[in-house]
Each structure stands twice: as C-alpha cells, then as structure tokens.
Amino acid sequence: QPVHTVYGGAQLFTADTAQKLGRVALRALEEYAPDSEQLALAVGLTDGQIAAHVHGHIFDKLQSEPVEDFRIDFEDGYGVRPDAEEDGHAASVALEVARGARERTLPPFIGIRIKPLSEELHARSLRTLDIFLTTLLSKAGALPANWVLTLPKIMHPDQASAFADALDALEGKLGLETGRLRFEAMIET
C-alpha cells in the first residue's frame, strides 16, 4: 500500500513525471537537509543515529522510487475546459501512460481521477474515461499494474453504483476481464 498519492493536473502529465518530481525532491533535500544533522534540526529528531538512518532512506527512496502512487487528475487539478481540449488531453495523456509503461517510468501505482458524476459533469467524466482507456489500450495493449480510477465528490450512493455499471460496460467494450477496472471513491462531506 502506498504511503501517499500524488495528484497532478492531466495537462502536465508526461511519461517521466515521477522522475521529474524525484529530481525536484532531491534538490530540496540537498538544499534544506544535505546531511543527517540538518534533517534532524528540520524535523526535530534528537537521536543522531536515527537521523542518519532516516536521511539515508529518504535519499535512496527519492533516487529509486520518488512517487509510489500518482493520480492523473482531470478534476480539481485540471479544471473545466472546452470539450475538444479535454478530449485531446485524455488521448495525449493516455499515450504518455503507454510510453511510460514501455519505458518503465511509471510509478508502481497509477490511475486517473475523473470529474464527479454530478448531473452537470457525468457525461464529460465518462467521455474522458472512455477516450483515455480506449487510447491507452490501443497503444499499450493492457492497463498498467495496480491501475486505479478515482471517482471524486460522491454525493449519493447511486453515483458509485452508476460508475460501477459504466465500468462494467467499458470492460465489455474494451475486451477487459470482468473486475479489471476498479475504483476508489471519495465521499464529499
């Protein structure tokens, strides 16, 4: 299970986004905590041995796997755009995911967050998902391992049920095994 999930706007995603984020994080570590003593001061560690151990682990993690879980965001991190623009991003981002799968640059967990299935946005949300998955599967042949879809801002249980039904239909359309498209729900409070 990933420690955290990074959400990034779909319009900014490329196959090497995780590596770029890792390089930025390493630069920040080198600037603000270049050694275990500085890290200890920054986070309040008093045991130098633990600080050295933690500093080494942070450095290693940022070099090898800086992002464990990335959600390509077509919702808050993306905003409302004209249909043609979102259609284009859905297709181009799917091509980037396919490239990342080929080049092995994707994080271990990856997926997309669509817009909510509200009355105003449900058609747009499902259209983005359809374009994205159709393009990805046509180029990559399969979904990445640990693929997750995020359905945000659920206001009523019927929205989750409708999404599950839509995923069943997409699995049939795309020739995916039943249950391959799974999702996590974000309840609006």
Short mmCIF file of C-alpha atoms in Angstrom, two decimals:
data_model
loop_
_atom_site.label_atom_id
_atom_site.label_comp_id
_atom_site.label_asym_id
_atom_site.label_seq_id
_atom_site.Cartn_x
_atom_site.Cartn_y
_atom_site.Cartn_z
CA GLN A 1 0.00 0.00 0.00
CA PRO A 2 1.48 3.37 -0.99
CA VAL A 3 2.23 5.85 1.78
CA HIS A 4 0.56 8.68 -0.12
CA THR A 5 -0.93 9.55 -3.50
CA VAL A 6 0.29 12.46 -5.61
CA TYR A 7 -2.40 14.20 -7.70
CA GLY A 8 -1.21 16.17 -10.71
CA GLY A 9 -3.11 18.00 -13.41
CA ALA A 10 -3.63 15.88 -16.52
CA GLN A 11 -2.45 18.72 -18.77
CA LEU A 12 1.00 18.48 -17.17
CA PHE A 13 1.50 14.71 -17.12
CA THR A 14 4.29 13.09 -19.11
CA ALA A 15 5.74 9.59 -19.01
CA ASP A 16 8.60 10.81 -16.81
CA THR A 17 6.61 12.93 -14.35
CA ALA A 18 7.55 10.72 -11.38
CA GLN A 19 11.25 11.06 -12.18
CA LYS A 20 10.92 14.83 -12.56
CA LEU A 21 9.23 15.05 -9.16
CA GLY A 22 12.03 12.92 -7.72
CA ARG A 23 14.68 15.27 -9.07
CA VAL A 24 12.89 18.27 -7.57
CA ALA A 25 12.60 16.49 -4.21
CA LEU A 26 16.30 15.52 -4.26
CA ARG A 27 17.27 19.14 -4.95
CA ALA A 28 15.13 20.23 -1.99
CA LEU A 29 16.71 17.59 0.24
CA GLU A 30 20.19 18.69 -0.85
CA GLU A 31 19.36 22.33 -0.21
CA TYR A 32 17.46 22.09 3.08
CA ALA A 33 18.74 18.85 4.62
CA PRO A 34 22.02 17.97 2.90
CA ASP A 35 23.09 15.80 5.82
CA SER A 36 21.53 13.96 8.74
CA GLU A 37 22.27 16.79 11.18
CA GLN A 38 20.32 19.32 9.11
CA LEU A 39 17.47 16.83 8.70
CA ALA A 40 17.40 16.26 12.46
CA LEU A 41 17.16 20.00 13.06
CA ALA A 42 14.43 20.42 10.44
CA VAL A 43 12.16 17.69 11.80
CA GLY A 44 13.09 17.69 15.48
CA LEU A 45 14.99 14.40 15.70
CA THR A 46 17.30 14.21 18.70
CA ASP A 47 18.93 10.84 18.03
CA GLY A 48 21.78 11.28 15.54
CA GLN A 49 21.86 7.60 14.66
CA ILE A 50 18.16 7.57 13.76
CA ALA A 51 18.60 10.82 11.80
CA ALA A 52 21.43 9.26 9.78
CA HIS A 53 19.33 6.17 9.10
CA VAL A 54 16.27 8.23 8.06
CA HIS A 55 18.34 10.58 5.89
CA GLY A 56 19.84 7.63 4.03
CA HIS A 57 16.44 6.06 3.47
CA ILE A 58 14.96 9.32 2.18
CA PHE A 59 17.83 9.78 -0.24
CA ASP A 60 17.58 6.19 -1.50
CA LYS A 61 13.81 6.37 -1.87
CA LEU A 62 13.94 9.63 -3.83
CA GLN A 63 16.51 8.14 -6.20
CA SER A 64 14.77 4.81 -6.77
CA GLU A 65 11.03 5.43 -6.38
CA PRO A 66 10.16 9.05 -5.62
CA VAL A 67 6.44 8.59 -6.24
CA GLU A 68 4.66 5.40 -5.22
CA ASP A 69 1.18 6.36 -6.39
CA PHE A 70 0.23 9.01 -8.94
CA ARG A 71 -3.27 10.04 -9.92
CA ILE A 72 -3.55 11.88 -13.24
CA ASP A 73 -6.13 14.50 -12.35
CA PHE A 74 -8.94 15.55 -14.68
CA GLU A 75 -10.79 17.14 -11.78
CA ASP A 76 -9.56 19.80 -9.32
CA GLY A 77 -6.01 19.80 -10.68
CA TYR A 78 -7.36 20.22 -14.20
CA GLY A 79 -10.47 22.37 -14.06
CA VAL A 80 -13.24 22.92 -16.56
CA ARG A 81 -12.13 23.16 -20.18
CA PRO A 82 -13.79 23.03 -23.58
CA ASP A 83 -14.74 19.50 -24.65
CA ALA A 84 -12.27 19.42 -27.54
CA GLU A 85 -9.40 20.39 -25.22
CA GLU A 86 -10.27 17.76 -22.61
CA ASP A 87 -10.76 15.14 -25.34
CA GLY A 88 -7.28 15.98 -26.63
CA HIS A 89 -5.72 15.75 -23.19
CA ALA A 90 -7.47 12.44 -22.48
CA ALA A 91 -5.92 10.96 -25.62
CA SER A 92 -2.47 12.55 -25.27
CA VAL A 93 -2.13 11.62 -21.61
CA ALA A 94 -3.11 8.03 -22.44
CA LEU A 95 -0.26 8.00 -24.97
CA GLU A 96 2.11 9.24 -22.26
CA VAL A 97 0.97 6.45 -19.93
CA ALA A 98 1.55 3.93 -22.73
CA ARG A 99 5.03 5.38 -23.28
CA GLY A 100 5.72 5.27 -19.55
CA ALA A 101 4.68 1.62 -19.45
CA ARG A 102 7.04 0.81 -22.34
CA GLU A 103 9.90 2.79 -20.83
CA ARG A 104 9.17 1.57 -17.28
CA THR A 105 8.95 5.10 -15.89
CA LEU A 106 5.52 4.86 -14.28
CA PRO A 107 5.15 4.66 -10.52
CA PRO A 108 4.08 1.29 -9.07
CA PHE A 109 0.51 2.58 -8.60
CA ILE A 110 -1.08 4.89 -11.15
CA GLY A 111 -4.51 5.92 -12.34
CA ILE A 112 -6.75 8.82 -13.19
CA ARG A 113 -9.25 10.90 -11.28
CA ILE A 114 -12.18 11.93 -13.42
CA LYS A 115 -14.65 14.68 -12.71
CA PRO A 116 -17.59 13.87 -10.40
CA LEU A 117 -20.67 12.12 -11.70
CA SER A 118 -22.82 15.11 -10.86
CA GLU A 119 -25.76 15.99 -13.07
CA GLU A 120 -23.69 18.65 -14.84
CA LEU A 121 -20.48 16.65 -15.29
CA HIS A 122 -21.34 12.95 -15.58
CA ALA A 123 -21.32 12.86 -19.40
CA ARG A 124 -17.99 14.72 -19.52
CA SER A 125 -16.50 12.43 -16.87
CA LEU A 126 -17.46 9.23 -18.66
CA ARG A 127 -16.36 10.61 -22.04
CA THR A 128 -12.90 11.43 -20.67
CA LEU A 129 -12.63 7.98 -19.15
CA ASP A 130 -13.72 6.28 -22.38
CA ILE A 131 -11.30 8.27 -24.57
CA PHE A 132 -8.45 7.73 -22.14
CA LEU A 133 -8.94 3.97 -21.75
CA THR A 134 -9.63 3.35 -25.43
CA THR A 135 -6.48 5.23 -26.43
CA LEU A 136 -4.34 3.62 -23.74
CA LEU A 137 -5.41 0.09 -24.57
CA SER A 138 -4.99 0.65 -28.31
CA LYS A 139 -1.37 1.75 -27.77
CA ALA A 140 -0.27 -0.27 -24.73
CA GLY A 141 -2.43 -3.36 -25.13
CA ALA A 142 -3.03 -3.53 -21.38
CA LEU A 143 -3.54 -1.38 -18.34
CA PRO A 144 -0.56 -0.78 -16.09
CA ALA A 145 -0.35 -2.98 -12.99
CA ASN A 146 -2.06 -1.50 -9.93
CA TRP A 147 -4.28 0.71 -12.11
CA VAL A 148 -6.86 2.67 -10.09
CA LEU A 149 -9.66 5.01 -11.10
CA THR A 150 -10.74 7.67 -8.64
CA LEU A 151 -14.32 8.91 -8.53
CA PRO A 152 -14.41 12.18 -6.57
CA LYS A 153 -17.07 14.03 -4.67
CA ILE A 154 -19.69 11.33 -4.39
CA MET A 155 -22.84 12.95 -3.05
CA HIS A 156 -25.16 9.94 -3.30
CA PRO A 157 -24.63 6.14 -3.33
CA ASP A 158 -26.32 5.98 -6.73
CA GLN A 159 -23.30 7.75 -8.23
CA ALA A 160 -20.97 4.93 -7.14
CA SER A 161 -23.43 2.34 -8.48
CA ALA A 162 -23.72 4.18 -11.79
CA PHE A 163 -19.92 4.34 -12.05
CA ALA A 164 -19.62 0.62 -11.36
CA ASP A 165 -22.16 -0.02 -14.13
CA ALA A 166 -20.24 2.25 -16.51
CA LEU A 167 -17.02 0.38 -15.73
CA ASP A 168 -18.72 -2.95 -16.43
CA ALA A 169 -19.84 -1.62 -19.81
CA LEU A 170 -16.35 -0.29 -20.58
CA GLU A 171 -14.78 -3.64 -19.67
CA GLY A 172 -17.08 -5.32 -22.20
CA LYS A 173 -16.45 -2.69 -24.88
CA LEU A 174 -12.66 -2.82 -24.41
CA GLY A 175 -12.38 -6.59 -24.00
CA LEU A 176 -11.10 -6.38 -20.42
CA GLU A 177 -11.67 -9.12 -17.89
CA THR A 178 -14.57 -8.54 -15.53
CA GLY A 179 -13.46 -6.59 -12.47
CA ARG A 180 -10.24 -5.25 -14.05
CA LEU A 181 -11.46 -1.66 -13.78
CA ARG A 182 -11.65 -0.93 -10.09
CA PHE A 183 -12.17 2.39 -8.44
CA GLU A 184 -11.79 4.23 -5.20
CA ALA A 185 -14.48 6.60 -4.12
CA MET A 186 -14.04 9.98 -2.49
CA ILE A 187 -17.09 10.91 -0.45
CA GLU A 188 -17.98 14.60 -0.32
CA THR A 189 -18.56 15.76 3.25
#
